[in-house]
Coordinates of C-alpha atoms in Angstrom, one line a residue:
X1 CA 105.4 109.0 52.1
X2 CA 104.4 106.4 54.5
X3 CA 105.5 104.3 57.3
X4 CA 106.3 100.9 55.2
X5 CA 108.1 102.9 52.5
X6 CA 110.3 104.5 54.5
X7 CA 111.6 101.4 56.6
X8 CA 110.7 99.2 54.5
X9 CA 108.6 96.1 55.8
X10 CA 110.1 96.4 59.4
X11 CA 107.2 96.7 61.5
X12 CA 106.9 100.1 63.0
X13 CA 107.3 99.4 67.1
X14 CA 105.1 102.7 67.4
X15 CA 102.1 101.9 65.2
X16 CA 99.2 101.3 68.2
X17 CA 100.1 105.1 68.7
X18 CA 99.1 105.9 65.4
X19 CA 95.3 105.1 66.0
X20 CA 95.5 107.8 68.6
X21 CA 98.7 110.1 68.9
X22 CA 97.0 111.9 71.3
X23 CA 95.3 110.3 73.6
X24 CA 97.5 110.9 76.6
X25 CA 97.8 114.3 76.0
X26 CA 93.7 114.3 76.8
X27 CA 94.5 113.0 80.3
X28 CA 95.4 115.2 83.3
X29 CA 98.4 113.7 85.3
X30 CA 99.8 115.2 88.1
X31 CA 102.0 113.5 90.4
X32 CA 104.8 114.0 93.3
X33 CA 108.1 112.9 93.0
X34 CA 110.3 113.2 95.7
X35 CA 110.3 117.1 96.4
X36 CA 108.7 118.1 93.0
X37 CA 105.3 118.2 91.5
X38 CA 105.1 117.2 88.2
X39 CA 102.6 118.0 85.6
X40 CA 102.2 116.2 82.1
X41 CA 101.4 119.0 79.6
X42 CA 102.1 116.7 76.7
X43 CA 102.9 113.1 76.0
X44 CA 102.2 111.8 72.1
X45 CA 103.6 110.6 69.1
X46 CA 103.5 113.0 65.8
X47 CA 104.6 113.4 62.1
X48 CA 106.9 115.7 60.5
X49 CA 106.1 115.4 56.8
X50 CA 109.1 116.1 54.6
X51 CA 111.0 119.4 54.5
X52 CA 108.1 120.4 57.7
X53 CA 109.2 123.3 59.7
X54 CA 108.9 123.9 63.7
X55 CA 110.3 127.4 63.7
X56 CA 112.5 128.7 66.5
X57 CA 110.3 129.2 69.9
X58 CA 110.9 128.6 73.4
X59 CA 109.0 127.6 76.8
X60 CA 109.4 127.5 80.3
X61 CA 108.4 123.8 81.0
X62 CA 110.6 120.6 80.2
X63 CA 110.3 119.1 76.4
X64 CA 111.8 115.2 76.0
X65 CA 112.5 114.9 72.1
X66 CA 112.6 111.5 70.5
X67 CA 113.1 110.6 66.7
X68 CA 111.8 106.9 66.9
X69 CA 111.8 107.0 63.0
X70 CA 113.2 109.3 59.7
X71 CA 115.3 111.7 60.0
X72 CA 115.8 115.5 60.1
X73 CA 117.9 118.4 62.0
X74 CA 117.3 120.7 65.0
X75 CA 119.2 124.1 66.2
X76 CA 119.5 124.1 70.0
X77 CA 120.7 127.6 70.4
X78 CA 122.8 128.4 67.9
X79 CA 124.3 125.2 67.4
X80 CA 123.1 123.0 64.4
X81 CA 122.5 119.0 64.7
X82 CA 121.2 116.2 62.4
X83 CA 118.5 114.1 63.8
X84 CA 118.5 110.2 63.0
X85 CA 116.0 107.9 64.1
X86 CA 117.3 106.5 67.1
X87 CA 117.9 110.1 68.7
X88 CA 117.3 112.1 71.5
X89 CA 117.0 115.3 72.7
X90 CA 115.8 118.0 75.4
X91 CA 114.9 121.6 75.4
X92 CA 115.1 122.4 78.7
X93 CA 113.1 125.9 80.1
X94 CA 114.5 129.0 77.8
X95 CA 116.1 126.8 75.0
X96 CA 115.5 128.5 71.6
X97 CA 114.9 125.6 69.5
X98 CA 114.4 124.9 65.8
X99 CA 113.3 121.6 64.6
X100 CA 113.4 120.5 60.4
X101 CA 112.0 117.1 58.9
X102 CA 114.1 116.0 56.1
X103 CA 113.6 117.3 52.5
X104 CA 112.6 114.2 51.6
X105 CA 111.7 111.5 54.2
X106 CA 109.4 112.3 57.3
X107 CA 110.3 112.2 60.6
X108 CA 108.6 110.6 63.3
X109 CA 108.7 111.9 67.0
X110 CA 108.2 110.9 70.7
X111 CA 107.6 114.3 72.7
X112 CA 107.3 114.4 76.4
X113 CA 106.8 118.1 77.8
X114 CA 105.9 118.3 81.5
X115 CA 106.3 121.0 84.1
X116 CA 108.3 120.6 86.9
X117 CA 108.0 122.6 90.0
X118 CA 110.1 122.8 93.5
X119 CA 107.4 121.3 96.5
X120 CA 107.2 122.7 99.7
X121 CA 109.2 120.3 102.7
X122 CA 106.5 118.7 104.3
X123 CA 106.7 118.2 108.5
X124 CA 106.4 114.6 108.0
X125 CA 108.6 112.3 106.4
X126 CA 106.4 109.3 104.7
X127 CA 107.5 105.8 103.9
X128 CA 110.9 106.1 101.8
X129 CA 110.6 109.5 100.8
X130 CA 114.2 110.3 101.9
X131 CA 115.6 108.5 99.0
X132 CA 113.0 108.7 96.8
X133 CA 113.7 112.6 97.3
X134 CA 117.0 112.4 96.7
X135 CA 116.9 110.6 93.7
X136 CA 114.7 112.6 92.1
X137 CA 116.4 115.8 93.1
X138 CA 119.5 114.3 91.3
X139 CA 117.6 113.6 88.6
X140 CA 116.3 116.9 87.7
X141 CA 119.1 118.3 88.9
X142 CA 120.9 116.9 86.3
X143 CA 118.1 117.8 83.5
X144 CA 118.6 121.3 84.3
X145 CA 122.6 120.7 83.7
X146 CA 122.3 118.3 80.5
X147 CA 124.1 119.6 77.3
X148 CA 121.9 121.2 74.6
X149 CA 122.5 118.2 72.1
X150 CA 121.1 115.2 70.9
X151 CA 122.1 112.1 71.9
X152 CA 121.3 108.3 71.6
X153 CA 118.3 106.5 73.2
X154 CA 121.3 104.1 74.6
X155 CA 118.5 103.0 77.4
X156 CA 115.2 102.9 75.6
X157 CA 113.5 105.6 76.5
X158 CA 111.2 105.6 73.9
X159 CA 109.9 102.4 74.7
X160 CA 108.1 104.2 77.7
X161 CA 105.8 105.9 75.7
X162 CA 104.4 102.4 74.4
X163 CA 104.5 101.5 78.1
X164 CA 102.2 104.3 79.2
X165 CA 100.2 104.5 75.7
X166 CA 99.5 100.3 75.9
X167 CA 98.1 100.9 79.5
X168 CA 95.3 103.7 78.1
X169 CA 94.7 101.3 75.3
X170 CA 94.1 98.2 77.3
X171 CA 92.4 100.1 80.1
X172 CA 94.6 98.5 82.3
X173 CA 94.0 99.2 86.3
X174 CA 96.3 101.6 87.3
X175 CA 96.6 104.2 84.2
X176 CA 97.7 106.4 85.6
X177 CA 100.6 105.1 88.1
X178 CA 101.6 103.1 84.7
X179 CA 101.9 106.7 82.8
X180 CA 103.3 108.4 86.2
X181 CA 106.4 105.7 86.1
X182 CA 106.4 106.3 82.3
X183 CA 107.1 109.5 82.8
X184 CA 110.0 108.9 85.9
X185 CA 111.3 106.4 83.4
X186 CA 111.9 108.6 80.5
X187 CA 113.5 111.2 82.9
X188 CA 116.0 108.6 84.3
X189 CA 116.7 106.8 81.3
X190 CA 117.7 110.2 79.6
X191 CA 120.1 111.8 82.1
X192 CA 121.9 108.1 82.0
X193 CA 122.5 108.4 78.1
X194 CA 123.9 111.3 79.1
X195 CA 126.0 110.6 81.8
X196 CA 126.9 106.8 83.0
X197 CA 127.8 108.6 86.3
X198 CA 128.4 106.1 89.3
X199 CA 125.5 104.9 91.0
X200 CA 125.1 106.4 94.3
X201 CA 125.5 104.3 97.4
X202 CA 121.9 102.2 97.6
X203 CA 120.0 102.3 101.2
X204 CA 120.7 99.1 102.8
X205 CA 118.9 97.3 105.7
X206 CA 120.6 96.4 109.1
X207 CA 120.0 92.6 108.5
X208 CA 120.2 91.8 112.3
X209 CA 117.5 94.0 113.0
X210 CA 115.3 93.7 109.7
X211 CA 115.3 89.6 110.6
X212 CA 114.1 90.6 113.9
X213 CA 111.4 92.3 113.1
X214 CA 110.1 89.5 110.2
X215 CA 110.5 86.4 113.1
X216 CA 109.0 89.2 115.7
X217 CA 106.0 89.7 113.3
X218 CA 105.8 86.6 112.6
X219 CA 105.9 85.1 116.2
X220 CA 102.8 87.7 116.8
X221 CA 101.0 86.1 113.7
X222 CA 101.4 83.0 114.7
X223 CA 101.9 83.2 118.6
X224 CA 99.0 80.6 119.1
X225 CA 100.8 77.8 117.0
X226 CA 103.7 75.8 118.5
X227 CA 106.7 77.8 117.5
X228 CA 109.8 76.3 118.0
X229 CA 113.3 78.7 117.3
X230 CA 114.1 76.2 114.4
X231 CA 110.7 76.7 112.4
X232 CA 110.7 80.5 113.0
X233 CA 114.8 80.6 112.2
X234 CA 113.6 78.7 108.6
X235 CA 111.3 81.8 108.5
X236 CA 113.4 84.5 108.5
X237 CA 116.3 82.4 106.4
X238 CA 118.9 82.3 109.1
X239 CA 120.2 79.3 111.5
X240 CA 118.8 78.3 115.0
X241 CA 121.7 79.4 116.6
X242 CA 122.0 83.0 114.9
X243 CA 118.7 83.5 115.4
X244 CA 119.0 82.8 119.2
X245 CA 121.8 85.4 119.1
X246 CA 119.8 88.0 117.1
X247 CA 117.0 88.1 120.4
X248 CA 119.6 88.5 122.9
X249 CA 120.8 92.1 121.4
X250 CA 117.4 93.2 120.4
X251 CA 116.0 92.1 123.5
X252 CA 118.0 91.2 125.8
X253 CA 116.6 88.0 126.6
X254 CA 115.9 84.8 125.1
X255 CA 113.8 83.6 121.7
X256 CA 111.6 82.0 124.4
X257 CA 111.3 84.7 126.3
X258 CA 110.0 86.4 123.8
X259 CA 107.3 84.0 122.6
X260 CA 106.1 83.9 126.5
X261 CA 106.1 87.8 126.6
X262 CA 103.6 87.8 123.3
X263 CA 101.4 85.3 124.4
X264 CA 101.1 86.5 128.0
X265 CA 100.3 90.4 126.7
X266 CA 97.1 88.0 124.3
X267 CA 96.2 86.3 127.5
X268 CA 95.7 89.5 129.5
X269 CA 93.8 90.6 126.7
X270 CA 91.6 87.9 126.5
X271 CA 90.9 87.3 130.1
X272 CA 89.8 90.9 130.8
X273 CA 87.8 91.5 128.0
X274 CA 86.6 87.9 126.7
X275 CA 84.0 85.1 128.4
X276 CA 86.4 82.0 127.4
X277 CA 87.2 80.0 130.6
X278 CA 91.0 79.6 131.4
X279 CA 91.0 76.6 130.0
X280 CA 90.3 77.8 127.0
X281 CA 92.4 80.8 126.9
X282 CA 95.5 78.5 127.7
X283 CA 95.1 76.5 124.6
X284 CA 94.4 79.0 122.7
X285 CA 97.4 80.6 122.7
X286 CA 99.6 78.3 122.8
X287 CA 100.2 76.8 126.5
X288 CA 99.7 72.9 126.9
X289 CA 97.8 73.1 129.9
X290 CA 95.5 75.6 132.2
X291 CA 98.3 74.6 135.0
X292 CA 101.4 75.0 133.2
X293 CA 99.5 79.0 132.5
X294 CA 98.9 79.6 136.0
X295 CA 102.6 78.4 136.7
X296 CA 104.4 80.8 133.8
X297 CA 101.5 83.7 134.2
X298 CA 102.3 84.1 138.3
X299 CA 106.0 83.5 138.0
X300 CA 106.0 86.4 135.3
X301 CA 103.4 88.6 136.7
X302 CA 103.0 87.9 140.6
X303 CA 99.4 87.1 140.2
X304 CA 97.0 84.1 139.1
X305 CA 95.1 83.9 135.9
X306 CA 92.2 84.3 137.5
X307 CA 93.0 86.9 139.7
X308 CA 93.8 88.9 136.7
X309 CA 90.6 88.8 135.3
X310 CA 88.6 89.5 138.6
X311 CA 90.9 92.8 138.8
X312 CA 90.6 93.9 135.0
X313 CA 87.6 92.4 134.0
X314 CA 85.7 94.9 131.9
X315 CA 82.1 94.3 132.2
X316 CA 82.6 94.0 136.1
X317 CA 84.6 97.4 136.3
X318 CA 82.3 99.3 134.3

Protein backbone atom coordinates (compact mmCIF):
# COMPACT_ATOMS: atom_id res chain seq x y z
CA UNK A 1 0.00 0.00 0.00
CA UNK A 2 1.53 3.26 -0.66
CA UNK A 3 2.01 6.62 0.58
CA UNK A 4 -0.94 8.47 -1.52
CA UNK A 5 -3.32 5.69 -0.60
CA UNK A 6 -2.96 5.81 2.75
CA UNK A 7 -3.35 9.69 3.30
CA UNK A 8 -4.83 10.31 0.54
CA UNK A 9 -3.55 13.22 -1.72
CA UNK A 10 -1.96 15.12 1.33
CA UNK A 11 1.49 15.51 0.45
CA UNK A 12 3.75 13.40 2.56
CA UNK A 13 6.08 16.12 4.55
CA UNK A 14 8.77 13.25 4.62
CA UNK A 15 8.95 12.26 0.95
CA UNK A 16 12.78 13.81 0.13
CA UNK A 17 13.68 11.15 2.81
CA UNK A 18 12.28 8.52 0.75
CA UNK A 19 15.04 8.92 -2.10
CA UNK A 20 17.51 8.01 0.61
CA UNK A 21 16.19 6.78 4.20
CA UNK A 22 19.55 6.27 5.04
CA UNK A 23 21.76 8.57 4.19
CA UNK A 24 22.53 10.02 7.55
CA UNK A 25 22.99 6.87 9.11
CA UNK A 26 26.25 6.68 6.45
CA UNK A 27 27.76 9.69 8.23
CA UNK A 28 29.81 9.54 11.44
CA UNK A 29 28.68 12.40 13.92
CA UNK A 30 30.15 12.84 17.08
CA UNK A 31 29.72 15.85 19.04
CA UNK A 32 30.06 17.39 22.79
CA UNK A 33 27.31 18.69 24.53
CA UNK A 34 27.82 20.24 27.61
CA UNK A 35 29.41 17.39 29.80
CA UNK A 36 28.41 14.41 27.39
CA UNK A 37 29.69 13.05 24.16
CA UNK A 38 27.30 12.07 21.96
CA UNK A 39 27.37 9.63 19.13
CA UNK A 40 24.74 9.27 16.23
CA UNK A 41 24.46 5.49 15.63
CA UNK A 42 21.30 5.90 13.62
CA UNK A 43 19.19 8.74 12.19
CA UNK A 44 16.61 7.63 9.16
CA UNK A 45 13.30 7.26 8.11
CA UNK A 46 11.77 3.53 7.40
CA UNK A 47 8.70 1.44 6.59
CA UNK A 48 6.66 -0.93 8.47
CA UNK A 49 4.59 -2.78 5.91
CA UNK A 50 1.34 -4.03 7.25
CA UNK A 51 0.99 -6.56 10.12
CA UNK A 52 5.43 -6.18 10.13
CA UNK A 53 6.93 -7.36 13.27
CA UNK A 54 10.05 -5.81 15.40
CA UNK A 55 10.19 -8.48 18.02
CA UNK A 56 11.02 -7.74 21.61
CA UNK A 57 14.90 -6.74 21.97
CA UNK A 58 16.73 -4.29 23.86
CA UNK A 59 20.02 -1.97 23.73
CA UNK A 60 22.13 0.05 25.75
CA UNK A 61 22.11 3.33 23.68
CA UNK A 62 19.18 5.91 23.38
CA UNK A 63 16.39 5.11 20.58
CA UNK A 64 13.88 8.42 19.69
CA UNK A 65 10.69 6.73 18.08
CA UNK A 66 8.52 8.75 15.77
CA UNK A 67 5.26 7.59 13.76
CA UNK A 68 5.16 10.54 11.23
CA UNK A 69 2.57 8.41 9.33
CA UNK A 70 0.04 5.00 9.66
CA UNK A 71 -0.45 3.47 12.52
CA UNK A 72 0.48 0.42 14.68
CA UNK A 73 1.21 -0.62 18.48
CA UNK A 74 4.40 -1.07 20.63
CA UNK A 75 4.93 -2.93 24.25
CA UNK A 76 7.33 -0.90 26.38
CA UNK A 77 7.87 -3.38 29.02
CA UNK A 78 5.01 -5.09 29.63
CA UNK A 79 2.70 -2.44 29.01
CA UNK A 80 0.84 -2.30 25.60
CA UNK A 81 0.19 1.02 23.50
CA UNK A 82 -1.35 2.01 20.11
CA UNK A 83 0.78 4.08 17.89
CA UNK A 84 -0.94 6.85 15.71
CA UNK A 85 0.76 8.95 13.33
CA UNK A 86 1.56 11.92 15.19
CA UNK A 87 3.33 9.81 18.10
CA UNK A 88 6.26 9.49 19.94
CA UNK A 89 8.27 7.44 21.82
CA UNK A 90 11.70 6.46 23.55
CA UNK A 91 13.35 3.28 24.57
CA UNK A 92 15.72 4.35 26.78
CA UNK A 93 19.04 1.87 27.69
CA UNK A 94 17.47 -1.68 28.88
CA UNK A 95 13.86 -1.06 27.68
CA UNK A 96 12.37 -4.39 26.30
CA UNK A 97 10.53 -3.17 23.40
CA UNK A 98 8.10 -4.61 20.83
CA UNK A 99 6.99 -2.66 17.94
CA UNK A 100 3.81 -3.89 15.35
CA UNK A 101 2.64 -2.10 12.06
CA UNK A 102 -1.02 -2.34 11.59
CA UNK A 103 -2.71 -5.42 10.05
CA UNK A 104 -3.59 -3.42 7.42
CA UNK A 105 -2.06 0.02 6.82
CA UNK A 106 1.84 0.65 7.11
CA UNK A 107 3.47 2.61 9.37
CA UNK A 108 5.99 5.07 8.76
CA UNK A 109 8.87 5.93 11.34
CA UNK A 110 11.36 8.64 12.31
CA UNK A 111 14.19 6.70 14.49
CA UNK A 112 16.93 8.63 16.25
CA UNK A 113 19.39 6.11 18.27
CA UNK A 114 22.57 7.79 19.59
CA UNK A 115 24.81 6.93 22.46
CA UNK A 116 25.31 9.08 25.08
CA UNK A 117 28.25 8.98 27.45
CA UNK A 118 29.28 10.98 30.79
CA UNK A 119 32.64 13.42 29.68
CA UNK A 120 35.38 13.93 31.79
CA UNK A 121 35.38 17.77 33.62
CA UNK A 122 37.80 19.49 31.75
CA UNK A 123 40.36 22.21 33.82
CA UNK A 124 39.20 24.82 31.64
CA UNK A 125 35.96 26.31 31.43
CA UNK A 126 35.34 27.53 27.57
CA UNK A 127 33.01 30.21 26.29
CA UNK A 128 29.36 29.45 27.84
CA UNK A 129 29.98 26.05 28.74
CA UNK A 130 28.49 26.56 32.22
CA UNK A 131 25.11 26.77 31.00
CA UNK A 132 25.39 24.99 28.10
CA UNK A 133 26.40 22.08 30.62
CA UNK A 134 23.69 22.51 32.63
CA UNK A 135 21.18 22.43 30.16
CA UNK A 136 22.22 19.51 28.72
CA UNK A 137 22.69 17.67 31.94
CA UNK A 138 18.98 18.49 32.62
CA UNK A 139 18.16 17.33 29.54
CA UNK A 140 19.44 13.91 29.63
CA UNK A 141 18.79 13.88 32.98
CA UNK A 142 15.42 13.98 32.29
CA UNK A 143 15.64 11.26 29.27
CA UNK A 144 16.87 8.79 31.67
CA UNK A 145 13.61 9.66 34.01
CA UNK A 146 10.91 9.90 31.08
CA UNK A 147 7.98 7.45 31.34
CA UNK A 148 7.99 4.30 29.09
CA UNK A 149 5.00 5.58 26.84
CA UNK A 150 4.24 7.29 23.86
CA UNK A 151 3.31 10.57 23.63
CA UNK A 152 2.47 13.39 21.21
CA UNK A 153 5.06 15.27 18.98
CA UNK A 154 3.24 18.54 20.75
CA UNK A 155 6.72 20.40 19.59
CA UNK A 156 7.67 19.05 16.29
CA UNK A 157 10.21 17.04 16.75
CA UNK A 158 10.05 15.23 13.75
CA UNK A 159 10.48 18.15 11.68
CA UNK A 160 14.26 17.86 12.74
CA UNK A 161 14.96 15.03 10.88
CA UNK A 162 13.94 17.11 7.53
CA UNK A 163 16.11 19.74 9.08
CA UNK A 164 19.20 17.64 9.24
CA UNK A 165 18.25 15.32 6.11
CA UNK A 166 17.57 18.76 3.77
CA UNK A 167 21.14 19.98 4.86
CA UNK A 168 22.83 16.45 3.40
CA UNK A 169 20.65 16.81 0.40
CA UNK A 170 21.45 20.38 -0.41
CA UNK A 171 25.05 20.02 0.63
CA UNK A 172 24.64 22.87 2.60
CA UNK A 173 27.95 24.32 4.55
CA UNK A 174 27.86 23.14 7.86
CA UNK A 175 26.31 19.41 7.60
CA UNK A 176 27.24 18.54 10.18
CA UNK A 177 26.57 21.38 12.94
CA UNK A 178 22.97 21.44 11.03
CA UNK A 179 22.57 17.44 12.01
CA UNK A 180 24.49 18.01 15.48
CA UNK A 181 21.58 20.83 16.44
CA UNK A 182 19.14 18.31 14.78
CA UNK A 183 19.96 16.01 17.00
CA UNK A 184 19.96 18.55 20.48
CA UNK A 185 16.68 19.58 19.00
CA UNK A 186 14.88 16.29 18.98
CA UNK A 187 16.27 15.64 22.53
CA UNK A 188 14.85 19.03 23.85
CA UNK A 189 11.75 19.02 22.10
CA UNK A 190 10.91 15.50 23.45
CA UNK A 191 11.51 15.89 27.25
CA UNK A 192 9.17 19.16 26.82
CA UNK A 193 6.23 16.95 25.37
CA UNK A 194 6.80 15.27 28.19
CA UNK A 195 7.03 17.62 30.84
CA UNK A 196 6.09 21.59 30.30
CA UNK A 197 8.30 21.96 33.42
CA UNK A 198 9.23 25.72 34.30
CA UNK A 199 11.94 27.16 32.51
CA UNK A 200 14.94 27.62 34.51
CA UNK A 201 16.08 31.03 35.42
CA UNK A 202 18.01 32.25 31.97
CA UNK A 203 21.77 33.76 32.45
CA UNK A 204 21.49 37.42 32.23
CA UNK A 205 24.12 40.16 31.64
CA UNK A 206 25.04 43.04 34.13
CA UNK A 207 23.85 45.72 31.64
CA UNK A 208 26.12 48.48 33.30
CA UNK A 209 29.04 46.52 32.71
CA UNK A 210 28.13 44.70 29.30
CA UNK A 211 27.53 48.55 27.93
CA UNK A 212 30.89 49.29 29.17
CA UNK A 213 32.64 47.01 27.61
CA UNK A 214 30.71 47.58 23.92
CA UNK A 215 31.46 51.77 24.21
CA UNK A 216 35.03 50.58 25.69
CA UNK A 217 35.61 48.40 22.57
CA UNK A 218 34.34 50.58 20.62
CA UNK A 219 36.26 53.74 21.80
CA UNK A 220 39.55 51.36 21.04
CA UNK A 221 38.12 50.76 17.39
CA UNK A 222 37.63 53.94 16.77
CA UNK A 223 40.04 55.91 19.24
CA UNK A 224 41.49 57.93 16.18
CA UNK A 225 38.02 59.36 15.11
CA UNK A 226 36.55 62.32 17.06
CA UNK A 227 34.49 60.60 19.66
CA UNK A 228 32.21 62.68 21.48
CA UNK A 229 30.17 60.89 24.85
CA UNK A 230 26.88 61.56 22.68
CA UNK A 231 27.94 59.50 19.52
CA UNK A 232 29.51 56.67 21.62
CA UNK A 233 26.28 56.88 24.14
CA UNK A 234 24.03 56.33 20.57
CA UNK A 235 26.42 53.35 20.28
CA UNK A 236 25.78 51.43 23.07
CA UNK A 237 21.87 52.52 23.17
CA UNK A 238 21.96 54.45 26.38
CA UNK A 239 21.74 58.46 27.14
CA UNK A 240 24.79 60.86 27.44
CA UNK A 241 24.30 61.25 30.87
CA UNK A 242 24.03 57.37 31.87
CA UNK A 243 26.76 56.75 29.95
CA UNK A 244 28.88 59.36 31.80
CA UNK A 245 27.74 57.67 35.00
CA UNK A 246 28.45 54.10 33.71
CA UNK A 247 32.65 55.26 33.35
CA UNK A 248 32.73 56.68 36.71
CA UNK A 249 32.00 53.12 38.53
CA UNK A 250 33.90 51.04 36.04
CA UNK A 251 36.70 53.36 36.09
CA UNK A 252 36.58 55.66 38.26
CA UNK A 253 37.13 58.48 36.16
CA UNK A 254 35.60 60.28 33.42
CA UNK A 255 34.35 59.17 29.69
CA UNK A 256 37.13 61.56 28.64
CA UNK A 257 39.47 60.31 30.67
CA UNK A 258 39.16 57.30 29.21
CA UNK A 259 39.42 58.25 25.58
CA UNK A 260 42.84 60.17 26.57
CA UNK A 261 44.09 56.97 28.43
CA UNK A 262 43.46 54.79 24.93
CA UNK A 263 44.90 57.14 22.78
CA UNK A 264 47.88 58.00 24.92
CA UNK A 265 48.75 53.91 25.46
CA UNK A 266 48.56 54.15 20.82
CA UNK A 267 50.77 57.09 21.00
CA UNK A 268 53.43 55.40 23.11
CA UNK A 269 53.16 52.73 20.84
CA UNK A 270 53.65 54.48 17.89
CA UNK A 271 56.41 56.73 19.00
CA UNK A 272 58.74 53.91 20.16
CA UNK A 273 58.28 51.66 17.59
CA UNK A 274 57.13 53.78 14.32
CA UNK A 275 59.19 56.56 12.00
CA UNK A 276 55.93 59.05 11.86
CA UNK A 277 57.03 62.47 13.09
CA UNK A 278 54.94 63.91 16.12
CA UNK A 279 53.01 65.67 14.02
CA UNK A 280 51.88 62.94 12.53
CA UNK A 281 51.25 60.76 15.38
CA UNK A 282 49.06 63.63 17.05
CA UNK A 283 46.57 63.54 14.22
CA UNK A 284 46.53 60.38 13.96
CA UNK A 285 45.01 59.55 16.87
CA UNK A 286 42.90 61.87 17.38
CA UNK A 287 44.60 65.11 18.98
CA UNK A 288 44.00 68.54 17.05
CA UNK A 289 47.44 69.57 17.27
CA UNK A 290 51.28 68.33 17.93
CA UNK A 291 51.02 71.17 20.92
CA UNK A 292 47.83 70.35 22.43
CA UNK A 293 49.80 66.30 22.58
CA UNK A 294 52.79 67.62 24.16
CA UNK A 295 50.45 69.60 26.68
CA UNK A 296 48.00 66.31 27.62
CA UNK A 297 51.07 63.69 27.10
CA UNK A 298 53.44 65.62 29.89
CA UNK A 299 50.67 66.54 32.18
CA UNK A 300 49.64 62.73 32.19
CA UNK A 301 52.99 61.19 31.95
CA UNK A 302 55.71 63.77 33.33
CA UNK A 303 57.60 63.65 30.10
CA UNK A 304 57.52 65.14 26.50
CA UNK A 305 56.57 63.30 23.40
CA UNK A 306 59.63 63.35 22.25
CA UNK A 307 61.48 62.48 25.12
CA UNK A 308 59.50 59.33 25.16
CA UNK A 309 60.62 58.17 22.05
CA UNK A 310 64.39 59.05 22.63
CA UNK A 311 64.02 56.68 25.88
CA UNK A 312 61.95 53.73 24.25
CA UNK A 313 62.84 53.96 20.86
CA UNK A 314 63.36 50.45 19.56
CA UNK A 315 65.84 50.55 16.82
CA UNK A 316 68.08 52.94 19.05
CA UNK A 317 67.90 50.55 22.20
CA UNK A 318 68.60 47.54 20.29
Amino acid sequence: MNGQSRIGARPYPFELMLENPTALYRLEVEFKWGCYGIRMLNFHHTSFAPGRIVHFHKHSDFEFHFIPRGKGKVILGSEPYSLQEGQMYLTGPGLLHYQEADAFEAMDELCLHIDIQKLEAEETEEWGARWEQAEAEACIRRLEQLPPRPMADKYKAMECFMTAYRAWYENQPGVLTVIKQSIIQVLLRMTRAYDDTPQRDLPSRDMKNYRYQLAAQFIKDNYMAPLTLEVVAERVQVSPRQLQRIFREQTGGTFSEYIEHVRLAQICKELAESELTIDQIAFQNGFSSANYLHYVFKKKLGTTPMQYRLQHDVKQNT
